[in-house]
Coordinates of C-alpha atoms in Angstrom, one line a residue:
M1 CA 2.0 2.9 1.1
N2 CA 5.7 3.5 0.9
T3 CA 7.9 0.4 0.9
D4 CA 11.3 0.9 2.5
S5 CA 14.6 -0.7 1.6
H6 CA 13.8 -4.0 3.3
G7 CA 13.0 -6.6 0.6
P8 CA 12.5 -10.3 0.6
D9 CA 14.5 -12.8 2.6
R10 CA 18.2 -12.1 1.7
G11 CA 19.0 -15.8 2.4
R12 CA 17.0 -17.0 -0.5
P13 CA 18.4 -16.2 -4.0
A14 CA 16.0 -14.4 -6.3
A15 CA 15.7 -16.2 -9.6
P16 CA 15.5 -14.1 -12.8
A17 CA 11.8 -13.6 -13.5
A18 CA 12.2 -14.5 -17.2
H19 CA 12.7 -18.2 -16.3
I20 CA 9.7 -18.6 -13.9
A21 CA 6.7 -20.7 -14.8
T22 CA 3.2 -19.7 -15.7
P23 CA 0.7 -20.5 -12.9
A24 CA -1.5 -23.5 -13.9
L25 CA -4.8 -21.6 -13.9
P26 CA -6.9 -22.3 -17.0
G27 CA -8.0 -19.2 -18.7
L28 CA -5.5 -16.9 -17.0
A29 CA -3.6 -16.2 -20.3
A30 CA -6.8 -15.0 -22.0
L31 CA -7.3 -12.5 -19.2
L32 CA -3.9 -10.9 -19.6
T33 CA -4.7 -8.6 -22.5
P34 CA -7.8 -6.9 -21.1
T35 CA -6.1 -6.8 -17.7
A36 CA -3.0 -5.1 -19.2
E37 CA -5.2 -2.6 -21.1
L38 CA -7.0 -1.7 -17.8
Y39 CA -3.6 -1.3 -16.0
L40 CA -2.2 0.9 -18.8
D41 CA -5.3 3.1 -18.8
L42 CA -5.2 3.5 -15.0
H43 CA -1.5 4.3 -15.1
R44 CA -2.0 7.0 -17.7
H45 CA -4.8 8.6 -15.7
P46 CA -3.9 8.6 -12.0
E47 CA -5.9 10.5 -9.5
L48 CA -5.0 11.8 -6.1
S49 CA -6.4 10.6 -2.8
G50 CA -10.1 11.7 -2.5
A51 CA -10.3 12.5 -6.2
E52 CA -10.5 9.0 -7.7
R53 CA -13.7 9.5 -9.6
R54 CA -12.6 8.2 -13.0
T55 CA -10.5 5.3 -11.5
A56 CA -13.5 4.2 -9.3
G57 CA -15.8 4.3 -12.4
R58 CA -13.5 2.1 -14.4
F59 CA -13.2 -0.4 -11.6
A60 CA -16.9 -0.5 -10.8
D61 CA -17.9 -0.9 -14.5
W62 CA -15.6 -3.8 -14.8
L63 CA -17.1 -5.6 -11.8
A64 CA -20.7 -4.8 -12.8
A65 CA -20.0 -6.4 -16.2
D66 CA -19.0 -9.6 -14.5
G67 CA -22.3 -9.9 -12.6
F68 CA -21.3 -8.4 -9.2
R69 CA -23.7 -6.2 -7.3
V70 CA -21.8 -3.0 -7.2
L71 CA -22.0 -0.1 -4.7
R72 CA -20.4 3.2 -5.8
G73 CA -19.4 6.3 -3.8
V74 CA -18.8 4.5 -0.5
G75 CA -16.8 6.7 1.8
G76 CA -16.0 9.1 -1.0
H77 CA -15.2 7.3 -4.3
G78 CA -15.0 3.8 -2.8
V79 CA -16.3 0.8 -4.7
A80 CA -17.7 -2.3 -3.0
A81 CA -18.9 -5.3 -5.0
E82 CA -20.5 -8.6 -4.0
L83 CA -21.1 -12.0 -5.7
R84 CA -23.0 -14.6 -3.8
N85 CA -22.4 -18.3 -4.8
G86 CA -24.1 -20.5 -2.3
D87 CA -23.2 -21.3 1.3
G88 CA -19.7 -20.7 2.4
P89 CA -17.3 -18.1 3.8
A90 CA -17.3 -14.4 2.7
V91 CA -13.9 -13.4 1.4
L92 CA -13.0 -9.8 0.5
L93 CA -10.3 -8.8 -2.0
R94 CA -9.1 -5.3 -1.4
A95 CA -7.2 -2.9 -3.7
E96 CA -6.5 0.8 -3.6
L97 CA -7.7 3.6 -6.0
D98 CA -5.4 6.5 -5.4
A99 CA -2.1 7.8 -6.7
L100 CA 0.6 10.2 -5.5
P101 CA 1.7 13.8 -6.1
V102 CA 4.9 12.6 -8.0
A103 CA 6.2 13.6 -11.4
E104 CA 6.8 10.4 -13.4
D105 CA 10.2 9.9 -14.8
T106 CA 10.1 6.3 -16.2
G107 CA 10.3 7.2 -19.9
V108 CA 7.7 4.6 -20.9
P109 CA 5.1 5.5 -23.6
Y110 CA 2.3 5.1 -21.1
A111 CA 3.8 7.4 -18.5
S112 CA 1.5 9.8 -16.7
T113 CA 1.6 13.5 -17.6
V114 CA -1.4 14.3 -15.4
T115 CA -1.5 17.3 -13.1
A116 CA -4.2 18.1 -10.6
P117 CA -4.9 20.5 -7.7
G118 CA -3.0 19.5 -4.6
P119 CA -4.2 19.8 -1.0
D120 CA -3.0 23.4 -0.8
G121 CA -4.7 24.4 -4.0
G122 CA -1.5 24.5 -6.1
T123 CA -1.0 22.3 -9.2
V124 CA 0.9 19.1 -8.6
P125 CA 2.0 16.2 -10.9
V126 CA 0.2 12.8 -10.4
M127 CA 1.7 9.3 -10.8
H128 CA 0.8 5.8 -9.8
A129 CA 4.2 5.5 -8.0
C130 CA 3.1 2.9 -5.5
G131 CA 1.6 0.2 -7.7
H132 CA -2.1 0.8 -6.9
D133 CA -2.9 0.6 -10.6
A134 CA -1.4 -2.9 -10.6
H135 CA -3.3 -3.9 -7.5
L136 CA -6.6 -2.8 -9.1
A137 CA -5.9 -4.6 -12.3
C138 CA -5.0 -7.8 -10.5
A139 CA -8.1 -7.6 -8.3
A140 CA -10.3 -6.9 -11.4
A141 CA -8.8 -9.9 -13.2
A142 CA -9.1 -12.2 -10.2
A143 CA -12.8 -11.2 -9.8
R144 CA -13.5 -11.9 -13.4
W145 CA -11.8 -15.3 -13.3
L146 CA -13.7 -16.3 -10.1
A147 CA -17.0 -15.0 -11.5
S148 CA -16.6 -17.1 -14.6
R149 CA -15.7 -20.2 -12.7
R150 CA -18.3 -20.4 -10.0
D151 CA -18.2 -24.2 -10.0
H152 CA -14.7 -23.9 -8.4
W153 CA -15.9 -22.3 -5.2
R154 CA -18.7 -21.6 -2.8
G155 CA -19.4 -18.7 -0.6
T156 CA -19.5 -14.9 -1.1
L157 CA -16.8 -13.0 -3.0
L158 CA -16.4 -9.4 -2.1
V159 CA -14.2 -6.9 -3.9
V160 CA -13.4 -3.4 -2.6
G161 CA -11.7 -0.5 -4.4
Q162 CA -10.6 1.7 -1.5
P163 CA -10.0 5.4 -1.9
A164 CA -7.4 7.6 -0.1
E165 CA -5.0 4.9 1.1
E166 CA -2.0 7.2 0.8
T167 CA -3.6 9.6 3.3
L168 CA -4.6 6.7 5.6
S169 CA -8.2 7.9 5.6
G170 CA -10.0 5.8 3.0
A171 CA -10.7 2.6 4.9
R172 CA -12.0 4.5 7.9
A173 CA -14.2 6.6 5.5
M174 CA -15.7 3.5 3.9
L175 CA -16.4 1.8 7.2
E176 CA -17.9 5.0 8.7
D177 CA -20.2 5.1 5.6
G178 CA -21.5 1.7 6.6
L179 CA -19.5 -0.6 4.3
Y180 CA -20.1 -3.7 6.3
E181 CA -23.8 -2.9 6.7
R182 CA -24.2 -2.5 3.0
I183 CA -22.4 -5.7 1.9
T184 CA -22.1 -9.1 3.5
P185 CA -19.5 -8.7 6.3
P186 CA -16.4 -10.6 5.3
D187 CA -15.0 -13.5 7.3
E188 CA -11.6 -12.7 5.9
V189 CA -9.9 -9.9 4.0
L190 CA -7.0 -10.5 1.5
A191 CA -4.6 -8.0 -0.1
Q192 CA -1.2 -7.7 -1.7
H193 CA 1.2 -4.9 -2.4
T194 CA 3.9 -4.5 -5.1
A195 CA 7.6 -4.0 -4.0
P196 CA 10.9 -3.9 -6.0
F197 CA 11.9 -7.5 -6.0
P198 CA 11.7 -9.9 -8.9
A199 CA 8.4 -10.0 -10.7
G200 CA 7.0 -13.5 -10.7
M201 CA 7.6 -13.9 -6.9
V202 CA 5.5 -13.3 -3.8
A203 CA 6.8 -12.7 -0.3
H204 CA 5.2 -13.6 3.1
A205 CA 6.1 -12.5 6.6
D206 CA 6.2 -14.7 9.6
G207 CA 4.9 -11.7 11.7
P208 CA 4.0 -8.1 10.9
V209 CA 4.2 -7.2 7.2
L210 CA 4.0 -3.5 7.7
A211 CA 4.5 -1.1 10.7
G212 CA 2.0 1.0 12.4
S213 CA 2.4 4.8 12.3
V214 CA 1.3 8.1 13.8
T215 CA 1.4 11.4 11.9
L216 CA 1.9 14.4 14.1
E217 CA 1.4 18.1 13.3
V218 CA 3.7 20.4 15.4
V219 CA 2.9 24.1 15.4
F220 CA 5.1 26.8 16.9
Q221 CA 3.4 30.2 17.3
G222 CA 5.0 33.6 17.9
E223 CA 4.3 37.3 17.3
G224 CA 6.6 37.8 14.3
G225 CA 9.3 40.4 14.1
H226 CA 12.1 42.0 12.2
A227 CA 15.1 39.9 11.1
A228 CA 17.4 42.7 12.2
T229 CA 16.3 42.3 15.8
P230 CA 15.9 38.6 16.5
H231 CA 16.5 39.1 20.2
L232 CA 13.1 40.9 20.4
A233 CA 11.0 38.2 18.9
A234 CA 10.1 34.6 19.6
D235 CA 11.3 32.6 16.6
P236 CA 9.0 29.6 15.6
L237 CA 11.2 28.6 12.7
L238 CA 14.3 28.3 14.9
A239 CA 12.4 26.1 17.4
A240 CA 11.0 23.9 14.6
A241 CA 14.4 23.5 13.1
G242 CA 15.8 22.4 16.5
V243 CA 13.1 19.7 16.7
V244 CA 14.1 18.4 13.2
T245 CA 17.7 18.0 14.2
R246 CA 16.8 16.3 17.5
L247 CA 14.4 13.7 16.0
A248 CA 17.2 11.2 15.2
S249 CA 17.9 10.9 18.9
V250 CA 14.4 9.7 19.6
A251 CA 15.0 6.4 17.7
A252 CA 18.7 6.2 18.4
R253 CA 18.6 6.9 22.2
E254 CA 15.1 6.0 23.3
A255 CA 14.2 2.8 21.6
D256 CA 15.6 -0.7 21.5
P257 CA 17.2 -1.2 18.1
A258 CA 15.1 -4.4 17.7
E259 CA 12.0 -2.3 17.8
R260 CA 13.0 -0.6 14.5
L261 CA 11.4 2.7 15.4
V262 CA 11.6 5.3 12.7
V263 CA 10.8 9.0 13.3
T264 CA 10.9 11.3 10.2
A265 CA 10.2 14.9 9.5
S266 CA 8.4 15.3 6.2
S267 CA 7.6 19.0 5.9
L268 CA 8.3 22.4 7.4
H269 CA 6.4 25.5 6.5
T270 CA 6.3 29.0 7.9
G271 CA 3.6 31.7 8.0
N272 CA 6.0 34.2 6.5
A273 CA 3.8 36.0 4.0
G274 CA 5.6 36.5 0.7
H275 CA 8.7 34.8 2.1
A276 CA 10.4 38.1 2.7
G277 CA 14.0 37.7 3.9
N278 CA 13.7 40.4 6.5
V279 CA 10.7 38.9 8.4
I280 CA 10.8 36.5 11.3
A281 CA 7.8 34.3 10.8
S282 CA 5.0 34.3 13.3
R283 CA 4.2 30.6 12.7
A284 CA 6.0 27.4 11.8
E285 CA 4.3 24.1 11.0
L286 CA 6.2 20.8 11.1
R287 CA 4.7 17.5 9.9
L288 CA 6.4 14.3 11.1
T289 CA 5.7 10.5 11.4
A290 CA 6.7 7.8 13.8
R291 CA 6.6 4.2 12.7
A292 CA 7.0 1.0 14.7
F293 CA 5.8 -2.6 15.0
T294 CA 4.0 -2.2 18.4
E295 CA 1.5 0.3 19.7
A296 CA 3.6 0.7 22.9
A297 CA 6.6 1.9 20.8
L298 CA 4.5 4.4 18.9
D299 CA 3.1 5.7 22.2
R300 CA 6.6 6.2 23.5
A301 CA 7.7 8.0 20.3
V302 CA 4.8 10.4 20.6
S303 CA 5.7 11.2 24.2
A304 CA 9.3 11.7 23.2
V305 CA 8.4 14.1 20.4
E306 CA 6.2 16.1 22.8
R307 CA 9.1 16.3 25.3
V308 CA 11.5 17.5 22.6
V309 CA 9.1 20.1 21.3
S310 CA 8.5 21.4 24.8
A311 CA 12.3 21.5 25.4
E312 CA 13.1 23.3 22.2
S313 CA 10.4 25.9 22.8
S314 CA 11.4 26.5 26.4
A315 CA 15.1 26.8 25.6
A316 CA 14.5 30.2 23.9
A317 CA 14.7 33.4 25.8
L318 CA 11.4 34.4 24.2
P319 CA 9.8 30.9 23.8
P320 CA 7.2 30.4 21.0
R321 CA 4.0 28.6 22.0
A322 CA 3.9 25.0 20.8
T323 CA 1.3 22.4 20.2
V324 CA 1.6 18.7 19.1
T325 CA -1.5 17.2 17.5
P326 CA -1.9 13.6 16.2
V327 CA -3.3 13.8 12.7
I328 CA -3.9 10.2 11.9
R329 CA -2.8 6.8 13.2
S330 CA -2.6 3.4 11.5
G331 CA -2.2 0.0 13.1
V332 CA 0.4 -2.6 12.5
T333 CA -0.4 -4.9 9.5
L334 CA -0.3 -8.3 11.2
P335 CA -1.9 -11.1 9.3
D336 CA -3.9 -13.7 11.1
P337 CA -1.4 -16.6 11.6
E338 CA -3.8 -19.4 10.4
V339 CA -5.0 -17.5 7.4
A340 CA -1.5 -16.4 6.5
V341 CA -0.1 -19.9 6.6
A342 CA -2.9 -21.3 4.5
V343 CA -2.4 -18.6 1.9
R344 CA 1.4 -19.1 1.8
D345 CA 0.9 -22.9 1.5
A346 CA -1.5 -22.3 -1.4
H347 CA 1.0 -20.0 -3.1
R348 CA 3.8 -22.5 -2.7
A349 CA 1.5 -25.2 -4.3
R350 CA 0.6 -22.9 -7.1
F351 CA 4.0 -21.3 -7.9
G352 CA 6.5 -23.7 -6.4
A353 CA 8.6 -23.0 -3.3
G354 CA 11.3 -21.1 -5.3
R355 CA 8.9 -18.3 -6.1
V356 CA 7.6 -17.8 -2.6
T357 CA 10.1 -16.1 -0.3
G358 CA 10.2 -14.4 3.1
W359 CA 9.5 -10.8 4.1
P360 CA 11.2 -9.2 7.1
G361 CA 8.5 -6.6 7.7
S362 CA 8.7 -3.1 6.3
T363 CA 8.4 0.2 8.2
A364 CA 5.9 1.4 5.5
T365 CA 2.4 1.6 6.8
E366 CA -1.2 1.5 5.5
D367 CA -4.8 1.4 6.7
F368 CA -5.6 -2.2 5.7
P369 CA -5.9 -3.4 9.3
L370 CA -9.1 -1.3 9.8
L371 CA -10.9 -3.7 7.4
T372 CA -10.0 -6.6 9.7
G373 CA -10.8 -7.2 13.4
A374 CA -8.3 -4.5 14.3
G375 CA -10.9 -2.0 13.2
A376 CA -13.7 -3.4 15.3
R377 CA -14.2 -0.1 17.1
L378 CA -15.4 1.2 13.7
H379 CA -17.4 -1.8 12.4
G380 CA -18.1 -3.9 15.5
R381 CA -16.7 -7.2 14.1
P382 CA -13.6 -8.3 15.9
G383 CA -13.6 -11.8 14.3
I384 CA -12.6 -10.6 10.8
R385 CA -9.2 -12.1 9.9
G386 CA -6.8 -11.0 7.3
A387 CA -3.8 -12.0 5.1
Y388 CA -1.4 -9.6 3.3
W389 CA 1.6 -10.5 1.2
M390 CA 4.1 -8.7 -1.1
L391 CA 4.2 -9.0 -4.9
G392 CA 7.4 -8.7 -6.8
S393 CA 7.3 -6.1 -9.6
T394 CA 10.8 -5.8 -11.0
G395 CA 11.1 -7.2 -14.5
P396 CA 14.1 -9.3 -15.7
A397 CA 15.8 -6.5 -17.7
Q398 CA 15.6 -4.0 -14.9
W399 CA 16.8 -6.6 -12.3
S400 CA 19.7 -7.6 -14.5
A401 CA 20.7 -3.9 -15.0
A402 CA 20.6 -3.1 -11.3
P403 CA 24.1 -2.8 -9.8
G404 CA 25.2 -5.4 -7.3
T405 CA 26.0 -9.1 -7.2
G406 CA 23.3 -10.2 -4.8
A407 CA 19.6 -9.6 -4.1
A408 CA 20.3 -7.3 -1.2
Q409 CA 22.5 -5.0 -3.3
K410 CA 20.1 -5.0 -6.2
I411 CA 17.0 -4.2 -4.1
R412 CA 18.8 -1.3 -2.5
A413 CA 19.7 0.1 -5.9
L414 CA 16.3 -0.3 -7.6
P415 CA 13.8 2.6 -7.6
A416 CA 11.4 2.0 -4.7
N417 CA 7.8 2.7 -4.2
H418 CA 7.0 6.4 -4.3
S419 CA 10.0 7.0 -6.6
P420 CA 9.3 8.9 -9.9
R421 CA 11.2 6.0 -11.6
Y422 CA 9.2 3.1 -9.9
L423 CA 8.1 0.9 -12.8
P424 CA 6.4 -2.5 -12.4
S425 CA 6.8 -5.1 -15.1
V426 CA 3.5 -5.1 -16.7
R427 CA 3.2 -8.8 -17.8
L428 CA 4.9 -10.5 -14.9
T429 CA 3.4 -8.4 -12.2
L430 CA -0.2 -8.7 -13.5
E431 CA 0.0 -12.4 -14.3
T432 CA 1.5 -13.3 -10.9
G433 CA -0.6 -10.9 -8.9
T434 CA -3.8 -12.2 -10.5
A435 CA -2.8 -15.8 -9.9
A436 CA -1.8 -15.0 -6.3
L437 CA -5.2 -13.4 -5.6
V438 CA -7.2 -16.2 -7.2
T439 CA -5.2 -18.8 -5.4
A440 CA -5.6 -17.1 -2.1
A441 CA -9.4 -16.7 -2.6
L442 CA -9.8 -20.3 -3.6
A443 CA -7.9 -21.4 -0.5
R444 CA -10.3 -19.5 1.8
L445 CA -13.6 -19.8 0.0
G446 CA -15.6 -23.1 0.1
R447 CA -14.8 -25.8 -2.4
G448 CA -17.1 -26.1 -5.4
P449 CA -17.8 -29.3 -7.4
G450 CA -15.4 -28.2 -10.1
S451 CA -12.5 -27.5 -7.8
R452 CA -9.4 -29.5 -8.3
E453 CA -6.1 -30.0 -6.4
V454 CA -3.6 -27.2 -7.1
R455 CA -0.7 -28.4 -9.2
P456 CA 2.6 -26.6 -9.4
A457 CA 3.5 -24.6 -12.5
T458 CA 5.9 -26.3 -14.8
A459 CA 7.4 -24.1 -17.6
W460 CA 6.6 -21.1 -19.6
D461 CA 4.4 -21.8 -22.6
D462 CA 5.6 -18.5 -23.9
P463 CA 8.8 -17.3 -22.2
A464 CA 8.8 -13.6 -21.1
S465 CA 10.8 -11.3 -23.3
E466 CA 14.1 -10.3 -21.9
T467 CA 13.1 -6.7 -22.7
D468 CA 10.1 -7.0 -20.4
Q469 CA 10.3 -4.1 -17.9

């Protein structure tokens, strides 16, 4: 998932993370060292979508050691784990396995230097530039905490390590491989995602958290020709370039600004063998995405792109042939209102209101909704509800050094998800993310005989170092 420049509620000041309080969860501090070790190992050894063999193995081994029944290789390298603990709801914690083709530029000792074959066969750098390593470490730690304190809850705890989120294909692959036939189907699914606002905080939306999207492949096809005689050849590249320049008008002129429609071209390639300068390519391939917060807006965007493609092709004296093909589509991440409110209230009770902020919704997208009732066409269970929140990842030193006098200016200046310089604070992100998942799970599972009322955190037993990144 790619988080855009929209951060937490700008009306609420973001407190420096070094002065936040440790969540009052007994035993959490003891988990921090092994959790950090897992995170650092995952960060050093990232794997691309569909190739997450080592990552899945680490995650599965951790869960098996804590007594979970573990399934491996679900929908590729997916991991699914189950721990039954009496009668009660089935609650699923979901995290992602995959990394991105990005060359890390953080300068930390544990930075990735991994390279791997990319989709086109060439070698690409690989980095956990979207926080999936942190998501996995937090989910593993939360699972261990809950497994070791079964008197605190009743029900069935499920944990999923999903492959191929970045390609929006992993959730579908796991479901098509019978995920919900092979484990107890969940009543609710919970997940979180890192973003560049102060570590130690969580953010909840009142409506959609993330947009839906559709990825389109546009292909222009001609017969090729000589660059000296362009009047004798259809030019696929010229038509494709015309589409790129027209895309901005789709959002600017065909959508209500309140819809926050975004249409972006991400790649353009030609079939020009050898990239000779005197050859008009016979083929041009354009990849683009449209993002919006309603399915209707996405449908209109697709229609607009098809119209622009047809117009650009037809405008040429020798028009290239053009096709527009939807590659993949993801739904809007819209938490169930009741579950979302319950989780937000639990977070406020655990962390205090000052560490729980708002989230305006991001035009990033992901395939989490398929695991809920929104994916019923795949799994046949429309009643599954979900909650999804954002997890601050920026340490106090990085926050203080960011230019700007207010939260909005600092968030805009900080390296965002998918940046080669995106760097979560290890301690604060893992500690808060683990506590957030445990707290959410306890709020939705049945109460056990050892459960107690949540008390707000008070003060650091061991204040975070000002040099914590």
